[in-house]
PDB file of C-alpha atoms in Angstrom:
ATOM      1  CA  UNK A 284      10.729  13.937 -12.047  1.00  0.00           C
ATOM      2  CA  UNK A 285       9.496  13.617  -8.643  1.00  0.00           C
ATOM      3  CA  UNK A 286       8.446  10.248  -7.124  1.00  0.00           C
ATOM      4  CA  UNK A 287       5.092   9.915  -5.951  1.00  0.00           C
ATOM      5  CA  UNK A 288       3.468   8.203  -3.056  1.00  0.00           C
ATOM      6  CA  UNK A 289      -0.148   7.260  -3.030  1.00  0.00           C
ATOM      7  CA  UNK A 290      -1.690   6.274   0.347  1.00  0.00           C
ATOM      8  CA  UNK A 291      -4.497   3.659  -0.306  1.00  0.00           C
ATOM      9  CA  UNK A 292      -6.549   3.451   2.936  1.00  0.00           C
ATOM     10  CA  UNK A 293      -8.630   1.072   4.316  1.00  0.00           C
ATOM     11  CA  UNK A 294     -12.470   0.546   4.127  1.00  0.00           C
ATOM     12  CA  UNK A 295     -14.563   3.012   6.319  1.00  0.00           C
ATOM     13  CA  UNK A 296     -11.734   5.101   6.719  1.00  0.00           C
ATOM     14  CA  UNK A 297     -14.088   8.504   6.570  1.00  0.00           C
ATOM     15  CA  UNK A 298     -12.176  11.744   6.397  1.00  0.00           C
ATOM     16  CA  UNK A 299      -8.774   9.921   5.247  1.00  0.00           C
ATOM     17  CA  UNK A 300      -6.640  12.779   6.618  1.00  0.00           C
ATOM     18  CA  UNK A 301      -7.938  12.353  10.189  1.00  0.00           C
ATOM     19  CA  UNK A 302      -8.198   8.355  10.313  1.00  0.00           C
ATOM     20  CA  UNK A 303      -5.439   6.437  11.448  1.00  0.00           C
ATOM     21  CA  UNK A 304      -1.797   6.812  10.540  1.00  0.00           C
ATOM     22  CA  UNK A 305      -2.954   8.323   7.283  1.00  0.00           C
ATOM     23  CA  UNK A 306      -2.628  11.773   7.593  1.00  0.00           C
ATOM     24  CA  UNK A 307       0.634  11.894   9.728  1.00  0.00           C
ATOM     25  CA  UNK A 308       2.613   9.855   6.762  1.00  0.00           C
ATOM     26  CA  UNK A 309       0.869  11.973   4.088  1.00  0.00           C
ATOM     27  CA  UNK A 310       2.431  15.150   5.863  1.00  0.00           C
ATOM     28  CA  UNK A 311       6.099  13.163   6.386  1.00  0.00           C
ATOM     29  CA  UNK A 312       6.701  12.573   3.245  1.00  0.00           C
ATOM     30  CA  UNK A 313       5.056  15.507   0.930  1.00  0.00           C
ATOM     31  CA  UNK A 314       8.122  17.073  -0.278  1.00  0.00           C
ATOM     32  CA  UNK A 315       7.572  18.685  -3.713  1.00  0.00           C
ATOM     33  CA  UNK A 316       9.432  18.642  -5.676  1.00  0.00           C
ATOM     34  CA  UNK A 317      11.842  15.579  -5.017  1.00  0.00           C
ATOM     35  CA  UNK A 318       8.638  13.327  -3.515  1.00  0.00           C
ATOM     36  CA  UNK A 319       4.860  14.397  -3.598  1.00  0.00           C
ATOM     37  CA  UNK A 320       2.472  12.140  -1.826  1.00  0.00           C
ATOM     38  CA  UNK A 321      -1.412  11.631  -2.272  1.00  0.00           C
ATOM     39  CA  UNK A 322      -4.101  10.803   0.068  1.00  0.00           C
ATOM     40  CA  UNK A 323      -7.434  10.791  -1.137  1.00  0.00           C
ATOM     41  CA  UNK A 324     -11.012  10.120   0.396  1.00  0.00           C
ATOM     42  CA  UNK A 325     -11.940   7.268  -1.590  1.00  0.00           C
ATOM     43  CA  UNK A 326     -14.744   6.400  -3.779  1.00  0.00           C
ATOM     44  CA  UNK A 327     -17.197   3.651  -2.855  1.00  0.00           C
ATOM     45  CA  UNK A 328     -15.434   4.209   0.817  1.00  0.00           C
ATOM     46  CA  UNK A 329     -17.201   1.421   2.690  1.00  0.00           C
ATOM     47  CA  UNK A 330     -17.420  -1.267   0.383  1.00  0.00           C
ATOM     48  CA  UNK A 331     -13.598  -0.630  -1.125  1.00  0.00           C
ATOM     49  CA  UNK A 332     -15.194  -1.855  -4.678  1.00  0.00           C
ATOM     50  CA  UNK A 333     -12.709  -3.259  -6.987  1.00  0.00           C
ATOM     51  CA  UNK A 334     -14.428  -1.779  -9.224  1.00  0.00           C
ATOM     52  CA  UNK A 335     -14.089   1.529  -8.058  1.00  0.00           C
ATOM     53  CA  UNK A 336     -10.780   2.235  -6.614  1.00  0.00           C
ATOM     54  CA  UNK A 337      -8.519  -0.093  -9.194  1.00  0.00           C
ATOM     55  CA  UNK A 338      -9.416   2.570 -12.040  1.00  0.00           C
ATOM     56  CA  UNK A 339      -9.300   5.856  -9.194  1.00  0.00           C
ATOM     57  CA  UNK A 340      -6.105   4.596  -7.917  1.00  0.00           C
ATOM     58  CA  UNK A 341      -4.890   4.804 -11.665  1.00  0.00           C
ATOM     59  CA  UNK A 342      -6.814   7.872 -13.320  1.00  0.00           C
ATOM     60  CA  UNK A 343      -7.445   9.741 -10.494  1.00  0.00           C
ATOM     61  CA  UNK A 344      -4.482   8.844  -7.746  1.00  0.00           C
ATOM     62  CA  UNK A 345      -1.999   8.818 -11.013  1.00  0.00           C
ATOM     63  CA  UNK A 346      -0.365   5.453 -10.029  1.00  0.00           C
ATOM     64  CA  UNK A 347       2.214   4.682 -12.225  1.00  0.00           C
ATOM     65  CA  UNK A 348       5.698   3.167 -12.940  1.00  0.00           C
ATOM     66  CA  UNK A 349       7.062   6.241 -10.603  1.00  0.00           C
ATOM     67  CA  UNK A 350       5.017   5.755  -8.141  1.00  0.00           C
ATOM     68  CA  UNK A 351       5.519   3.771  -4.413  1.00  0.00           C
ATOM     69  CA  UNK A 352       1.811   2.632  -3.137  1.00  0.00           C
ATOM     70  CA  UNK A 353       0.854   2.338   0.212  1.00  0.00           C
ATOM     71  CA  UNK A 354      -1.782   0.318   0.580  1.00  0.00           C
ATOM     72  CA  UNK A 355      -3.658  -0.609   4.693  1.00  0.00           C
ATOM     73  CA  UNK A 356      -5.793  -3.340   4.953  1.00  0.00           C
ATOM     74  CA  UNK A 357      -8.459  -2.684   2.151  1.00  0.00           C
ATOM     75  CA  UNK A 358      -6.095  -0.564   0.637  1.00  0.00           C
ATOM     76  CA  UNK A 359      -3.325  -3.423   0.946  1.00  0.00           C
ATOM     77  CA  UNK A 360      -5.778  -5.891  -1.393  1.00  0.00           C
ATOM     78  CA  UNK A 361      -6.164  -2.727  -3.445  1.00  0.00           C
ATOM     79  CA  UNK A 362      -2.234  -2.356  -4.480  1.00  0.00           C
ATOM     80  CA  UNK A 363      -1.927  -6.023  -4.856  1.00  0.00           C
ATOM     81  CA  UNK A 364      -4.527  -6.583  -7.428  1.00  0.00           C
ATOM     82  CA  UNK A 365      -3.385  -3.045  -8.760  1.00  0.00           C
ATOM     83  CA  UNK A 366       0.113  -4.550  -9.476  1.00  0.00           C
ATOM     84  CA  UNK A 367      -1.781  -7.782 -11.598  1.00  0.00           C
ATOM     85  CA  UNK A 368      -2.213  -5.196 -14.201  1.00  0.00           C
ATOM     86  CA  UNK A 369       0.637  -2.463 -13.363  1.00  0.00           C
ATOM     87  CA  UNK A 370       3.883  -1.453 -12.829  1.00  0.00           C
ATOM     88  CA  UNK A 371       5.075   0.400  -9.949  1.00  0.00           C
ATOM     89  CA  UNK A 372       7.899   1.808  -7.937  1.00  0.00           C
ATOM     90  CA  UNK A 373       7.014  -0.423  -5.169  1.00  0.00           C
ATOM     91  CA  UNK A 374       4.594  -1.931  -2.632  1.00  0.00           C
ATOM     92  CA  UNK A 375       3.915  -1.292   1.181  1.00  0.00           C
ATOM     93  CA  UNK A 376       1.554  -3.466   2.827  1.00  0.00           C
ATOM     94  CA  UNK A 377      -0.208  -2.726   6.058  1.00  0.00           C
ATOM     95  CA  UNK A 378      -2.198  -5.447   7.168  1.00  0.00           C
ATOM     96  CA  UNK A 379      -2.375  -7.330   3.832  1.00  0.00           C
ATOM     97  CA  UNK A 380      -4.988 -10.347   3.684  1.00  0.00           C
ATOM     98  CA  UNK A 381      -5.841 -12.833   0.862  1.00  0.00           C
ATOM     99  CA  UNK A 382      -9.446 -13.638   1.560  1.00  0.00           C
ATOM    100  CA  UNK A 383     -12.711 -12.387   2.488  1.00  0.00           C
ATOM    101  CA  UNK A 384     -12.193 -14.700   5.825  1.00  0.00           C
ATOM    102  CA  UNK A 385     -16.561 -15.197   5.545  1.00  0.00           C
ATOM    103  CA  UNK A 386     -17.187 -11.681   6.022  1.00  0.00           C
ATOM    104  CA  UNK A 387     -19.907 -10.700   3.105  1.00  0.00           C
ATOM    105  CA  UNK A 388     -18.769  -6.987   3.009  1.00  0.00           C
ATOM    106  CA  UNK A 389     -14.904  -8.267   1.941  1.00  0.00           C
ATOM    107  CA  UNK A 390     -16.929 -10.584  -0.478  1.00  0.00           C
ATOM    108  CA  UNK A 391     -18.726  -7.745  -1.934  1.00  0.00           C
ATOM    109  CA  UNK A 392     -15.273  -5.907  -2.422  1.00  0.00           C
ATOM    110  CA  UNK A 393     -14.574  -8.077  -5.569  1.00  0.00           C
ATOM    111  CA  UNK A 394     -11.208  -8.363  -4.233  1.00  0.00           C
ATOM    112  CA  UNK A 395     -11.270 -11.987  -3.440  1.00  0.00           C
ATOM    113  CA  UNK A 396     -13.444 -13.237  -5.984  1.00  0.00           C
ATOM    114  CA  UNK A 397     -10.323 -15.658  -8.135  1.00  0.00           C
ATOM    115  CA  UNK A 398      -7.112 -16.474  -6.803  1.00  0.00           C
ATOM    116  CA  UNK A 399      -3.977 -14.312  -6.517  1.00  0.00           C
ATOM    117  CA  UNK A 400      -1.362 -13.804  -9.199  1.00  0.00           C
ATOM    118  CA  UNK A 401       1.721 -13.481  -6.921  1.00  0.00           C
ATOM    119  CA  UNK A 402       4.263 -13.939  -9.615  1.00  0.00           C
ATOM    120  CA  UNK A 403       2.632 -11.393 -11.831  1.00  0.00           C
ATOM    121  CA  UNK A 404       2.567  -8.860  -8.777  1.00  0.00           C
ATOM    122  CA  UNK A 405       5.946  -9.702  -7.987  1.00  0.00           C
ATOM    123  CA  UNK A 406       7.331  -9.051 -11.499  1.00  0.00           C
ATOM    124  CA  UNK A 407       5.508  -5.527 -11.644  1.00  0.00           C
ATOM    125  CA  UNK A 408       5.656  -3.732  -7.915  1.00  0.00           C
ATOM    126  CA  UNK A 409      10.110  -2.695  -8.107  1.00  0.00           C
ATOM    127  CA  UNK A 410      10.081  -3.880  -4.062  1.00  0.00           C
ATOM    128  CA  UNK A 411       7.271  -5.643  -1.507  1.00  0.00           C
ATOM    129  CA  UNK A 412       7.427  -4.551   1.948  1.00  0.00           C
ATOM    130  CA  UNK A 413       4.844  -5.785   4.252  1.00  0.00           C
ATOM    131  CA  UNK A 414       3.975  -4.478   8.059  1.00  0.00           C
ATOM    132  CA  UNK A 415       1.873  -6.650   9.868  1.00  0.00           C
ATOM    133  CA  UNK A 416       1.274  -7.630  13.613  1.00  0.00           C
ATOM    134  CA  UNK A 417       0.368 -11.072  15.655  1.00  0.00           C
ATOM    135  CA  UNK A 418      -1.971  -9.478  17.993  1.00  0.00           C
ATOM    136  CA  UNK A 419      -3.930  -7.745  14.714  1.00  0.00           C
ATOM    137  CA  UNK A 420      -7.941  -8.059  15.777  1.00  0.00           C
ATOM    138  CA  UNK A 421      -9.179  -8.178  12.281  1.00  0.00           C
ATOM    139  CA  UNK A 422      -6.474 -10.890  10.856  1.00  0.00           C
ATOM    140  CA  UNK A 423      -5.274 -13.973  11.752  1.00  0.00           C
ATOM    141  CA  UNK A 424      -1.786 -13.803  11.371  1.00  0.00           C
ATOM    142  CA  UNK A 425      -2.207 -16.797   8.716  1.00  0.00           C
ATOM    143  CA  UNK A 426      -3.622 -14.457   6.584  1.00  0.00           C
ATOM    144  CA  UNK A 427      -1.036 -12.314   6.584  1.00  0.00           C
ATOM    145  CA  UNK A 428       2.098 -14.807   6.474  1.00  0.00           C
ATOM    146  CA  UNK A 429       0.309 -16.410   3.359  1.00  0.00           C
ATOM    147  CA  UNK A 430       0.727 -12.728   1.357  1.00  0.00           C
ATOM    148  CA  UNK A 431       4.399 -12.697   2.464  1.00  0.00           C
ATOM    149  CA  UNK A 432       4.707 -16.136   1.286  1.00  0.00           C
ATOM    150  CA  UNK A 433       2.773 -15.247  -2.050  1.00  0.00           C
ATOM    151  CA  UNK A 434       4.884 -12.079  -2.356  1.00  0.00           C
ATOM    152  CA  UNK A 435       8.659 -12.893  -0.961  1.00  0.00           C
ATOM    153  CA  UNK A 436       7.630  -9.616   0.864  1.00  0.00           C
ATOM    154  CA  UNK A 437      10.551  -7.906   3.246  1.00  0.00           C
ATOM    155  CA  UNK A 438       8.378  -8.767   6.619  1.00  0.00           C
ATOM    156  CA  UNK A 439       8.219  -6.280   9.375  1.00  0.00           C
ATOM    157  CA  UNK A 440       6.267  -8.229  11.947  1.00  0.00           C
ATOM    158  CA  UNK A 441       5.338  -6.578  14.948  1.00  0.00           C
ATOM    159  CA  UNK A 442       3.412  -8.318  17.759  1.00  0.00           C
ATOM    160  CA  UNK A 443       1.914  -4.888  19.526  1.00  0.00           C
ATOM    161  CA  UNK A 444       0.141  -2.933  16.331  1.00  0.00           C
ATOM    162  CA  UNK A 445      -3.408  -4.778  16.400  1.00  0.00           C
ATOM    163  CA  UNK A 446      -4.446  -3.035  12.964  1.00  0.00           C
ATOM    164  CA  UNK A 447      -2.237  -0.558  12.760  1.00  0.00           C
ATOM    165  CA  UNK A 448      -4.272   1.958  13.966  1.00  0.00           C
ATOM    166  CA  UNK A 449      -2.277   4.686  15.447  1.00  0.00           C
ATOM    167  CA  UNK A 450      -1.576   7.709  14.544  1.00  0.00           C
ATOM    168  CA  UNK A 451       2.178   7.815  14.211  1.00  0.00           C
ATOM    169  CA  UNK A 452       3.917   4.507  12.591  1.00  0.00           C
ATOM    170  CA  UNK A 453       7.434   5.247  12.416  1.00  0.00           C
ATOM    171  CA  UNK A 454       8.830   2.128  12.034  1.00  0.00           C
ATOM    172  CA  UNK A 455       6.947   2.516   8.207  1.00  0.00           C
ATOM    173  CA  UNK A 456       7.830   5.967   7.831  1.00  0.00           C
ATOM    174  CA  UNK A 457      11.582   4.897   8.029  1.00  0.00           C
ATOM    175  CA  UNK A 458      11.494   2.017   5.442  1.00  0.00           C
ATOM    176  CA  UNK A 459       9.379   4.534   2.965  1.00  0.00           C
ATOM    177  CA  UNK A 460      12.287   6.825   3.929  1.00  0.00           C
ATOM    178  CA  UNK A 461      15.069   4.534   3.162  1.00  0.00           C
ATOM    179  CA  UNK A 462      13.010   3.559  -0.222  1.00  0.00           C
ATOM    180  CA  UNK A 463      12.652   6.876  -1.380  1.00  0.00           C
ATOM    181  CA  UNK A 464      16.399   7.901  -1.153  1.00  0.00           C
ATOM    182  CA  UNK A 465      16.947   4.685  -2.884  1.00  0.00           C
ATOM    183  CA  UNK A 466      14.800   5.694  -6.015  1.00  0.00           C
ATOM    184  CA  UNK A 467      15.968   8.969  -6.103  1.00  0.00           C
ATOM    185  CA  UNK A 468      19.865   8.124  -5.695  1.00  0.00           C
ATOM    186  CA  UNK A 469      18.703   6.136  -9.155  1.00  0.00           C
ATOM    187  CA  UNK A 470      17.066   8.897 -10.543  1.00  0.00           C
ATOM    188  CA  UNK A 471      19.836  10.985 -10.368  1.00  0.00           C
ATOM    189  CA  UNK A 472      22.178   8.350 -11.301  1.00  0.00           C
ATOM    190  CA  UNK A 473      20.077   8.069 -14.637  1.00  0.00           C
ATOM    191  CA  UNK A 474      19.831  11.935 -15.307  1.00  0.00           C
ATOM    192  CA  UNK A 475      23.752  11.861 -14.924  1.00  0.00           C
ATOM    193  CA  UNK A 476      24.032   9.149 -17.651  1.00  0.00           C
ATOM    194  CA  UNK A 477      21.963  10.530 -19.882  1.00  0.00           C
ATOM    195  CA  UNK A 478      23.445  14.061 -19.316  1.00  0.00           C
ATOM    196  CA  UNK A 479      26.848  12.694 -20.775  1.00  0.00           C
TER     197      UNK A 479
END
């Protein structure tokens, strides 16, 4: 059974395979049949609605047990409050916030609307990592220290990514990399088992 990937962008993103680092990762790590990654223009693409991408992300996306989600900025919020009501793989965050920092558009997002279940996210994602940078225009690094606090994330802090932005990010490539062998060295390990 292959393990998926499911790349959650942010708000506004547009055409998802052109914007940001989207597109590049998508194309890294699609390797049917072992790992097959998803990317997705989203519904509701501005706003992000709760509402909207918590059921695409699961219906439509296929997030499930086997399945690693990358989630940037709107999309980080996204796999959090996915993993309040799922289990998953695992967790990458890419400029991960916990409020709507006064901005009525985050507001509107539903998102930040009650307070954060970090144990409950904790118990269901198999691993947090989290990216983030100091220099990041949009966040405060507060922000994002308090969802590595909430979620005993493994921290890659950068001071040089503003918003991660770029096209290439191969600094996250390399931990999805080392995460993927991981799950599928288990995988086989479990198909061997069962085998005998």
């Amino acid at each position: 059974m292959p393990v998926r990937v499911v790349i959650v962008p942010g708000n506004g993103a547009g055409n998802v395979q052109q914007c940001n680092f989207y597109g590049w990762l998508h194309r890294k790590l699609h390797c049917p049949p072992a790992v097959v990654c998803a990317l997705r223009n989203m519904p509701d693409p501005v706003r992000a609605s709760e509402k909207a991408w918590i059921p695409f992300m699961r219906n439509d996306l296929e997030c499930a047990e086997d399945t690693i989600i990358v989630g940037h900025s709107s999309g980080a919020a996204a796999a959090m409050r996915f993993c309040e009501s799922y289990k998953v793989a695992g967790i990458v965050l890419v400029s991960a916030y916990t409020s709507d920092m006064g901005d009525s558009l985050e507001a509107a997002s539903g998102y930040f609307s009650r307070p954060w279940q970090w144990d409950t996210i904790r118990g269901n994602a198999g691993f947090i990592a989290q990216f983030g940078s100091t220099d990041d225009p949009f966040l405060p690094w507060s922000e994002q220290q308090a969802v590595a606090d909430g979620l005993h994330a493994e921290v890659h802090k950068f001071d040089d990514r503003g918003h991660f932005q770029n096209t290439a990010q191969p600094e996250l490539l390399a931990v999805l990399q080392q995460k993927l062998k991981q799950l599928l060295a288990a995988q086989n390990e479990s198909s061997e088992a069962a085998a005998e």
